[in-house]
């Protein structure tokens, strides 16, 4: 997706992906990441998600990356927080106690700018990107975070019925994208079309939401 696609979505407030509470699969499964869950946690393509506050409440130092300045400003304003703002080489860095958001293109972020990461939370990030860009994104996040463990939430459906985003990422796609670097554990798989009017209106009749724990690969014996 071109940056203008997302800027346009934020400017028109067409943000059906934004939830008014922390994601239930995050609150249910976050502790599966063990001690890493309260370390330095990266939230790629974070939007203005309230999941950041949930992660912060679990003791994490949260670091997000988001293209839209509109989204980042809304995140802090809606939380009544006044961030310190500085520049990084591809945008602005917004910081408050325990929360840093890098506004700008995630592909411009490098390891030394981001700093050490203990865990990654990906909701509506990998599935926001079309296949070729998604592959680049997955490689980039793995490289940026040194293959830190991840909690990943995906959606899958018949891609011929609806253009993305969100794009369909099924179990086979998750294996192709991550299995070289991680041991994959599907924590939940649920049919959710009943609760998703916006996708029924776009022609879907089934929609599966999965939550994955991507953990360290077992050492070779
Ligand atoms: C579907 S939204 C998900 C937001 C958030 N994860 C959530 O759960 O509400 C995808 C977000 O990725 C951002 N985005 C898209 N491409 C990006 C890029 N190259 N770098 C940083 N952010 C990007 C968009 O602006 C948008 O806010």
PDB file of C-alpha atoms and ligand atoms in Angstrom:
ATOM      1  CA  UNK A   1       0.000   0.000   0.000  1.00  0.00           C
ATOM      2  CA  UNK A   2       1.239   3.487  -0.801  1.00  0.00           C
ATOM      3  CA  UNK A   3       1.641   5.865   2.168  1.00  0.00           C
ATOM      4  CA  UNK A   4      -1.133   8.076   0.732  1.00  0.00           C
ATOM      5  CA  UNK A   5      -3.592   5.213   1.107  1.00  0.00           C
ATOM      6  CA  UNK A   6      -3.068   5.260   4.883  1.00  0.00           C
ATOM      7  CA  UNK A   7      -2.826   9.035   5.225  1.00  0.00           C
ATOM      8  CA  UNK A   8      -6.160   9.253   3.426  1.00  0.00           C
ATOM      9  CA  UNK A   9      -7.735   6.668   5.758  1.00  0.00           C
ATOM     10  CA  UNK A  10      -6.627   8.602   8.828  1.00  0.00           C
ATOM     11  CA  UNK A  11      -7.640  11.983   7.390  1.00  0.00           C
ATOM     12  CA  UNK A  12     -11.120  10.659   6.565  1.00  0.00           C
ATOM     13  CA  UNK A  13     -11.311   8.800   9.895  1.00  0.00           C
ATOM     14  CA  UNK A  14     -11.977   5.531   8.020  1.00  0.00           C
ATOM     15  CA  UNK A  15     -10.401   3.447  10.742  1.00  0.00           C
ATOM     16  CA  UNK A  16     -12.719   0.473  11.153  1.00  0.00           C
ATOM     17  CA  UNK A  17      -9.685  -1.504  12.386  1.00  0.00           C
ATOM     18  CA  UNK A  18      -9.376   0.660  15.524  1.00  0.00           C
ATOM     19  CA  UNK A  19     -10.887  -0.909  18.649  1.00  0.00           C
ATOM     20  CA  UNK A  20     -12.288   0.962  21.627  1.00  0.00           C
ATOM     21  CA  UNK A  21     -10.661  -1.511  24.045  1.00  0.00           C
ATOM     22  CA  UNK A  22      -7.567  -3.692  24.255  1.00  0.00           C
ATOM     23  CA  UNK A  23      -7.785  -6.660  21.888  1.00  0.00           C
ATOM     24  CA  UNK A  24      -9.255  -9.704  23.723  1.00  0.00           C
ATOM     25  CA  UNK A  25      -6.618 -12.035  22.226  1.00  0.00           C
ATOM     26  CA  UNK A  26      -3.861  -9.777  23.560  1.00  0.00           C
ATOM     27  CA  UNK A  27      -5.265  -9.739  27.088  1.00  0.00           C
ATOM     28  CA  UNK A  28      -5.880 -13.494  26.932  1.00  0.00           C
ATOM     29  CA  UNK A  29      -2.478 -14.595  25.604  1.00  0.00           C
ATOM     30  CA  UNK A  30       0.111 -11.899  26.299  1.00  0.00           C
ATOM     31  CA  UNK A  31       1.530 -13.725  29.329  1.00  0.00           C
ATOM     32  CA  UNK A  32       2.528 -16.608  27.003  1.00  0.00           C
ATOM     33  CA  UNK A  33       5.581 -14.540  26.118  1.00  0.00           C
ATOM     34  CA  UNK A  34       6.932 -14.946  29.679  1.00  0.00           C
ATOM     35  CA  UNK A  35       9.462 -12.428  31.030  1.00  0.00           C
ATOM     36  CA  UNK A  36       9.847 -10.813  27.578  1.00  0.00           C
ATOM     37  CA  UNK A  37       6.253  -9.562  27.923  1.00  0.00           C
ATOM     38  CA  UNK A  38       7.271  -6.956  30.498  1.00  0.00           C
ATOM     39  CA  UNK A  39      10.460  -5.944  28.694  1.00  0.00           C
ATOM     40  CA  UNK A  40      10.838  -3.577  25.759  1.00  0.00           C
ATOM     41  CA  UNK A  41       7.918  -4.398  23.442  1.00  0.00           C
ATOM     42  CA  UNK A  42       7.704  -3.338  19.789  1.00  0.00           C
ATOM     43  CA  UNK A  43       4.285  -2.621  18.252  1.00  0.00           C
ATOM     44  CA  UNK A  44       4.783  -2.219  14.482  1.00  0.00           C
ATOM     45  CA  UNK A  45       2.171  -0.254  12.500  1.00  0.00           C
ATOM     46  CA  UNK A  46       0.567   0.699  15.797  1.00  0.00           C
ATOM     47  CA  UNK A  47      -2.026   3.283  14.712  1.00  0.00           C
ATOM     48  CA  UNK A  48      -3.517   4.699  17.910  1.00  0.00           C
ATOM     49  CA  UNK A  49      -4.266   1.307  19.405  1.00  0.00           C
ATOM     50  CA  UNK A  50      -5.286   1.088  23.067  1.00  0.00           C
ATOM     51  CA  UNK A  51      -3.241  -2.122  23.181  1.00  0.00           C
ATOM     52  CA  UNK A  52      -0.268   0.153  23.901  1.00  0.00           C
ATOM     53  CA  UNK A  53      -1.832   1.141  27.235  1.00  0.00           C
ATOM     54  CA  UNK A  54      -2.558  -2.505  28.052  1.00  0.00           C
ATOM     55  CA  UNK A  55       1.071  -3.452  27.363  1.00  0.00           C
ATOM     56  CA  UNK A  56       2.264  -0.490  29.445  1.00  0.00           C
ATOM     57  CA  UNK A  57      -0.003  -1.612  32.306  1.00  0.00           C
ATOM     58  CA  UNK A  58       1.698  -5.042  32.161  1.00  0.00           C
ATOM     59  CA  UNK A  59       4.997  -3.320  32.912  1.00  0.00           C
ATOM     60  CA  UNK A  60       6.314  -3.161  29.349  1.00  0.00           C
ATOM     61  CA  UNK A  61       8.306  -0.311  27.911  1.00  0.00           C
ATOM     62  CA  UNK A  62       6.348   0.123  24.667  1.00  0.00           C
ATOM     63  CA  UNK A  63       7.845   1.231  21.365  1.00  0.00           C
ATOM     64  CA  UNK A  64       5.555   1.755  18.370  1.00  0.00           C
ATOM     65  CA  UNK A  65       6.083   2.604  14.711  1.00  0.00           C
ATOM     66  CA  UNK A  66       3.370   4.412  12.791  1.00  0.00           C
ATOM     67  CA  UNK A  67       3.362   6.263   9.476  1.00  0.00           C
ATOM     68  CA  UNK A  68       0.565   8.700  10.276  1.00  0.00           C
ATOM     69  CA  UNK A  69       1.321  11.711  12.465  1.00  0.00           C
ATOM     70  CA  UNK A  70      -2.437  12.200  12.715  1.00  0.00           C
ATOM     71  CA  UNK A  71      -2.713   8.761  14.400  1.00  0.00           C
ATOM     72  CA  UNK A  72       0.201   9.389  16.763  1.00  0.00           C
ATOM     73  CA  UNK A  73      -1.114  12.797  17.854  1.00  0.00           C
ATOM     74  CA  UNK A  74      -4.587  11.297  18.395  1.00  0.00           C
ATOM     75  CA  UNK A  75      -3.100   8.493  20.508  1.00  0.00           C
ATOM     76  CA  UNK A  76      -1.489  10.904  22.961  1.00  0.00           C
ATOM     77  CA  UNK A  77      -4.315  13.448  22.934  1.00  0.00           C
ATOM     78  CA  UNK A  78      -6.985  10.816  23.612  1.00  0.00           C
ATOM     79  CA  UNK A  79      -4.903   9.510  26.529  1.00  0.00           C
ATOM     80  CA  UNK A  80      -4.397  13.022  27.945  1.00  0.00           C
ATOM     81  CA  UNK A  81      -0.624  12.609  27.607  1.00  0.00           C
ATOM     82  CA  UNK A  82       1.830  15.299  26.512  1.00  0.00           C
ATOM     83  CA  UNK A  83       4.752  13.664  24.729  1.00  0.00           C
ATOM     84  CA  UNK A  84       8.211  15.117  24.222  1.00  0.00           C
ATOM     85  CA  UNK A  85       8.844  15.382  20.487  1.00  0.00           C
ATOM     86  CA  UNK A  86      12.212  15.050  18.737  1.00  0.00           C
ATOM     87  CA  UNK A  87      13.383  14.145  15.245  1.00  0.00           C
ATOM     88  CA  UNK A  88      14.725  10.855  13.945  1.00  0.00           C
ATOM     89  CA  UNK A  89      16.068  10.468  10.429  1.00  0.00           C
ATOM     90  CA  UNK A  90      12.679   9.632   8.844  1.00  0.00           C
ATOM     91  CA  UNK A  91      10.141  11.379  11.047  1.00  0.00           C
ATOM     92  CA  UNK A  92       9.303  12.414  14.596  1.00  0.00           C
ATOM     93  CA  UNK A  93       9.813  10.531  17.844  1.00  0.00           C
ATOM     94  CA  UNK A  94       7.109  11.025  20.501  1.00  0.00           C
ATOM     95  CA  UNK A  95       7.974   9.973  24.084  1.00  0.00           C
ATOM     96  CA  UNK A  96       6.196   9.806  27.411  1.00  0.00           C
ATOM     97  CA  UNK A  97       7.005   7.654  30.427  1.00  0.00           C
ATOM     98  CA  UNK A  98       7.260   4.076  29.091  1.00  0.00           C
ATOM     99  CA  UNK A  99       5.913   4.847  25.607  1.00  0.00           C
ATOM    100  CA  UNK A 100       7.899   5.865  22.512  1.00  0.00           C
ATOM    101  CA  UNK A 101       6.231   6.148  19.112  1.00  0.00           C
ATOM    102  CA  UNK A 102       8.331   6.517  15.967  1.00  0.00           C
ATOM    103  CA  UNK A 103       6.241   8.390  13.408  1.00  0.00           C
ATOM    104  CA  UNK A 104       7.451   7.573   9.908  1.00  0.00           C
ATOM    105  CA  UNK A 105       7.989   4.659   7.546  1.00  0.00           C
ATOM    106  CA  UNK A 106       8.839   1.470   9.441  1.00  0.00           C
ATOM    107  CA  UNK A 107      11.163   0.472   6.587  1.00  0.00           C
ATOM    108  CA  UNK A 108      13.375   3.458   7.428  1.00  0.00           C
ATOM    109  CA  UNK A 109      13.770   2.338  11.046  1.00  0.00           C
ATOM    110  CA  UNK A 110      17.075   0.639  11.896  1.00  0.00           C
ATOM    111  CA  UNK A 111      18.282  -1.349  14.876  1.00  0.00           C
ATOM    112  CA  UNK A 112      20.391   1.402  16.380  1.00  0.00           C
ATOM    113  CA  UNK A 113      17.516   3.919  16.239  1.00  0.00           C
ATOM    114  CA  UNK A 114      14.968   1.436  17.604  1.00  0.00           C
ATOM    115  CA  UNK A 115      17.177  -0.025  20.345  1.00  0.00           C
ATOM    116  CA  UNK A 116      16.960  -3.488  21.891  1.00  0.00           C
ATOM    117  CA  UNK A 117      13.580  -5.216  21.713  1.00  0.00           C
ATOM    118  CA  UNK A 118      12.414  -8.148  23.892  1.00  0.00           C
ATOM    119  CA  UNK A 119       9.060  -8.928  22.289  1.00  0.00           C
ATOM    120  CA  UNK A 120       6.805  -7.960  19.384  1.00  0.00           C
ATOM    121  CA  UNK A 121       3.030  -7.556  19.291  1.00  0.00           C
ATOM    122  CA  UNK A 122       1.575  -7.612  15.769  1.00  0.00           C
ATOM    123  CA  UNK A 123      -2.134  -6.982  15.387  1.00  0.00           C
ATOM    124  CA  UNK A 124      -3.409  -5.732  12.018  1.00  0.00           C
ATOM    125  CA  UNK A 125       0.147  -5.039  10.835  1.00  0.00           C
ATOM    126  CA  UNK A 126       1.264  -8.053   8.746  1.00  0.00           C
ATOM    127  CA  UNK A 127      -2.313  -8.420   7.468  1.00  0.00           C
ATOM    128  CA  UNK A 128      -2.431  -4.707   6.546  1.00  0.00           C
ATOM    129  CA  UNK A 129       0.147  -5.258   3.792  1.00  0.00           C
ATOM    130  CA  UNK A 130      -0.153  -6.959   0.382  1.00  0.00           C
ATOM    131  CA  UNK A 131       1.894 -10.162  -0.101  1.00  0.00           C
ATOM    132  CA  UNK A 132       5.159  -8.777  -1.542  1.00  0.00           C
ATOM    133  CA  UNK A 133       5.352  -5.903   0.945  1.00  0.00           C
ATOM    134  CA  UNK A 134       4.332  -8.246   3.765  1.00  0.00           C
ATOM    135  CA  UNK A 135       7.289 -10.481   3.051  1.00  0.00           C
ATOM    136  CA  UNK A 136       9.635  -7.465   3.219  1.00  0.00           C
ATOM    137  CA  UNK A 137       7.918  -6.282   6.389  1.00  0.00           C
ATOM    138  CA  UNK A 138       8.287  -9.662   8.112  1.00  0.00           C
ATOM    139  CA  UNK A 139      12.002  -9.844   7.240  1.00  0.00           C
ATOM    140  CA  UNK A 140      12.515  -6.261   8.391  1.00  0.00           C
ATOM    141  CA  UNK A 141      10.799  -6.761  11.768  1.00  0.00           C
ATOM    142  CA  UNK A 142      12.762  -9.980  12.368  1.00  0.00           C
ATOM    143  CA  UNK A 143      16.008  -8.175  11.546  1.00  0.00           C
ATOM    144  CA  UNK A 144      15.092  -5.095  13.620  1.00  0.00           C
ATOM    145  CA  UNK A 145      14.212  -7.115  16.701  1.00  0.00           C
ATOM    146  CA  UNK A 146      16.782  -9.918  16.477  1.00  0.00           C
ATOM    147  CA  UNK A 147      13.989 -12.520  16.095  1.00  0.00           C
ATOM    148  CA  UNK A 148      12.356 -11.514  19.384  1.00  0.00           C
ATOM    149  CA  UNK A 149       9.303 -13.611  20.304  1.00  0.00           C
ATOM    150  CA  UNK A 150       6.025 -12.366  18.903  1.00  0.00           C
ATOM    151  CA  UNK A 151       2.325 -12.490  19.553  1.00  0.00           C
ATOM    152  CA  UNK A 152       0.738 -12.316  16.101  1.00  0.00           C
ATOM    153  CA  UNK A 153      -2.959 -11.961  15.267  1.00  0.00           C
ATOM    154  CA  UNK A 154      -4.071 -12.896  11.739  1.00  0.00           C
ATOM    155  CA  UNK A 155      -7.284 -13.009   9.734  1.00  0.00           C
ATOM    156  CA  UNK A 156      -7.972 -15.423   6.899  1.00  0.00           C
ATOM    157  CA  UNK A 157     -10.791 -15.561   4.375  1.00  0.00           C
ATOM    158  CA  UNK A 158     -11.416 -16.188   0.687  1.00  0.00           C
ATOM    159  CA  UNK A 159      -9.274 -13.440  -0.881  1.00  0.00           C
ATOM    160  CA  UNK A 160     -11.267 -13.612  -4.138  1.00  0.00           C
ATOM    161  CA  UNK A 161     -14.342 -12.214  -2.316  1.00  0.00           C
ATOM    162  CA  UNK A 162     -12.768  -9.016  -0.995  1.00  0.00           C
ATOM    163  CA  UNK A 163      -9.682  -6.952  -1.777  1.00  0.00           C
ATOM    164  CA  UNK A 164      -7.470  -6.121   1.207  1.00  0.00           C
ATOM    165  CA  UNK A 165      -6.616  -4.577   3.503  1.00  0.00           C
ATOM    166  CA  UNK A 166      -6.944  -6.476   5.688  1.00  0.00           C
ATOM    167  CA  UNK A 167      -5.385  -9.222   3.569  1.00  0.00           C
ATOM    168  CA  UNK A 168      -5.970 -12.899   4.173  1.00  0.00           C
ATOM    169  CA  UNK A 169      -3.026 -14.573   5.926  1.00  0.00           C
ATOM    170  CA  UNK A 170      -3.790 -18.240   6.550  1.00  0.00           C
ATOM    171  CA  UNK A 171      -1.888 -20.847   8.560  1.00  0.00           C
ATOM    172  CA  UNK A 172       0.140 -21.879   5.508  1.00  0.00           C
ATOM    173  CA  UNK A 173       1.141 -18.243   4.863  1.00  0.00           C
ATOM    174  CA  UNK A 174       2.240 -17.855   8.501  1.00  0.00           C
ATOM    175  CA  UNK A 175       4.434 -20.961   8.121  1.00  0.00           C
ATOM    176  CA  UNK A 176       5.974 -19.631   4.909  1.00  0.00           C
ATOM    177  CA  UNK A 177       6.656 -16.228   6.443  1.00  0.00           C
ATOM    178  CA  UNK A 178       7.978 -17.183   9.870  1.00  0.00           C
ATOM    179  CA  UNK A 179       8.952 -20.832  10.221  1.00  0.00           C
ATOM    180  CA  UNK A 180      12.607 -20.298   9.252  1.00  0.00           C
ATOM    181  CA  UNK A 181      13.033 -18.060  12.274  1.00  0.00           C
ATOM    182  CA  UNK A 182      10.472 -19.229  14.811  1.00  0.00           C
ATOM    183  CA  UNK A 183       8.748 -22.187  16.364  1.00  0.00           C
ATOM    184  CA  UNK A 184       5.063 -21.522  15.639  1.00  0.00           C
ATOM    185  CA  UNK A 185       2.274 -22.209  18.076  1.00  0.00           C
ATOM    186  CA  UNK A 186      -1.322 -21.438  17.117  1.00  0.00           C
ATOM    187  CA  UNK A 187      -2.933 -20.418  20.422  1.00  0.00           C
ATOM    188  CA  UNK A 188      -6.447 -19.935  19.088  1.00  0.00           C
ATOM    189  CA  UNK A 189      -8.430 -20.153  15.879  1.00  0.00           C
ATOM    190  CA  UNK A 190     -11.961 -18.817  15.795  1.00  0.00           C
ATOM    191  CA  UNK A 191     -14.651 -18.173  13.183  1.00  0.00           C
ATOM    192  CA  UNK A 192     -15.691 -14.544  13.766  1.00  0.00           C
ATOM    193  CA  UNK A 193     -17.801 -13.475  10.757  1.00  0.00           C
ATOM    194  CA  UNK A 194     -20.935 -13.350  12.950  1.00  0.00           C
ATOM    195  CA  UNK A 195     -19.471 -10.368  14.853  1.00  0.00           C
ATOM    196  CA  UNK A 196     -18.041  -8.546  11.831  1.00  0.00           C
ATOM    197  CA  UNK A 197     -20.757  -6.598  10.008  1.00  0.00           C
ATOM    198  CA  UNK A 198     -18.187  -4.508   8.111  1.00  0.00           C
ATOM    199  CA  UNK A 199     -16.769  -7.668   6.475  1.00  0.00           C
ATOM    200  CA  UNK A 200     -20.173  -9.276   5.863  1.00  0.00           C
ATOM    201  CA  UNK A 201     -21.112  -6.066   4.023  1.00  0.00           C
ATOM    202  CA  UNK A 202     -18.012  -6.537   1.847  1.00  0.00           C
ATOM    203  CA  UNK A 203     -19.136 -10.028   0.837  1.00  0.00           C
ATOM    204  CA  UNK A 204     -17.417 -12.377   3.270  1.00  0.00           C
ATOM    205  CA  UNK A 205     -19.262 -15.386   4.625  1.00  0.00           C
ATOM    206  CA  UNK A 206     -16.415 -16.797   6.725  1.00  0.00           C
ATOM    207  CA  UNK A 207     -13.529 -15.127   8.539  1.00  0.00           C
ATOM    208  CA  UNK A 208     -11.053 -16.906  10.776  1.00  0.00           C
ATOM    209  CA  UNK A 209      -9.052 -15.058  13.413  1.00  0.00           C
ATOM    210  CA  UNK A 210      -5.946 -16.766  14.748  1.00  0.00           C
ATOM    211  CA  UNK A 211      -3.523 -15.876  17.481  1.00  0.00           C
ATOM    212  CA  UNK A 212       0.057 -17.156  17.174  1.00  0.00           C
ATOM    213  CA  UNK A 213       2.939 -17.347  19.558  1.00  0.00           C
ATOM    214  CA  UNK A 214       6.178 -17.170  17.580  1.00  0.00           C
ATOM    215  CA  UNK A 215       8.879 -18.439  19.887  1.00  0.00           C
ATOM    216  CA  UNK A 216      12.552 -19.273  19.704  1.00  0.00           C
ATOM    217  CA  UNK A 217      13.429 -22.241  17.525  1.00  0.00           C
ATOM    218  CA  UNK A 218      14.537 -25.286  19.478  1.00  0.00           C
ATOM    219  CA  UNK A 219      18.298 -25.768  19.475  1.00  0.00           C
ATOM    220  CA  UNK A 220      19.445 -28.479  17.037  1.00  0.00           C
ATOM    221  CA  UNK A 221      20.333 -31.739  18.833  1.00  0.00           C
TER     222      UNK A 221
HETATM  223  C1  LIG B   1      -4.750  -1.717   9.898  1.00  0.00           C
HETATM  224  S1  LIG B   1      -3.931  -0.419  10.737  1.00  0.00           S
HETATM  225  C2  LIG B   1      -3.585  -1.214  12.285  1.00  0.00           C
HETATM  226  C3  LIG B   1      -3.266  -0.281  13.415  1.00  0.00           C
HETATM  227  C4  LIG B   1      -3.076  -0.952  14.763  1.00  0.00           C
HETATM  228  N1  LIG B   1      -2.118  -2.050  14.712  1.00  0.00           N
HETATM  229  C5  LIG B   1      -4.383  -1.415  15.354  1.00  0.00           C
HETATM  230  O1  LIG B   1      -4.489  -2.604  15.705  1.00  0.00           O
HETATM  231  O2  LIG B   1      -5.291  -0.593  15.498  1.00  0.00           O
HETATM  232  C6  LIG B   1      -2.348  -0.378   9.933  1.00  0.00           C
HETATM  233  C7  LIG B   1      -1.536   0.844  10.301  1.00  0.00           C
HETATM  234  O3  LIG B   1      -0.242   0.769   9.698  1.00  0.00           O
HETATM  235  C8  LIG B   1       0.182   2.067   9.359  1.00  0.00           C
HETATM  236  N2  LIG B   1       1.223   1.898   8.315  1.00  0.00           N
HETATM  237  C9  LIG B   1       1.038   1.460   7.049  1.00  0.00           C
HETATM  238  N3  LIG B   1       2.199   1.394   6.380  1.00  0.00           N
HETATM  239  C10 LIG B   1       3.170   1.797   7.262  1.00  0.00           C
HETATM  240  C11 LIG B   1       4.572   1.954   7.168  1.00  0.00           C
HETATM  241  N4  LIG B   1       5.243   1.690   6.039  1.00  0.00           N
HETATM  242  N5  LIG B   1       5.260   2.373   8.258  1.00  0.00           N
HETATM  243  C12 LIG B   1       4.592   2.643   9.421  1.00  0.00           C
HETATM  244  N6  LIG B   1       3.245   2.516   9.568  1.00  0.00           N
HETATM  245  C13 LIG B   1       2.537   2.108   8.497  1.00  0.00           C
HETATM  246  C14 LIG B   1      -1.095   2.764   8.890  1.00  0.00           C
HETATM  247  O4  LIG B   1      -1.027   4.165   8.941  1.00  0.00           O
HETATM  248  C15 LIG B   1      -2.123   2.186   9.871  1.00  0.00           C
HETATM  249  O5  LIG B   1      -2.294   3.000  10.999  1.00  0.00           O
END
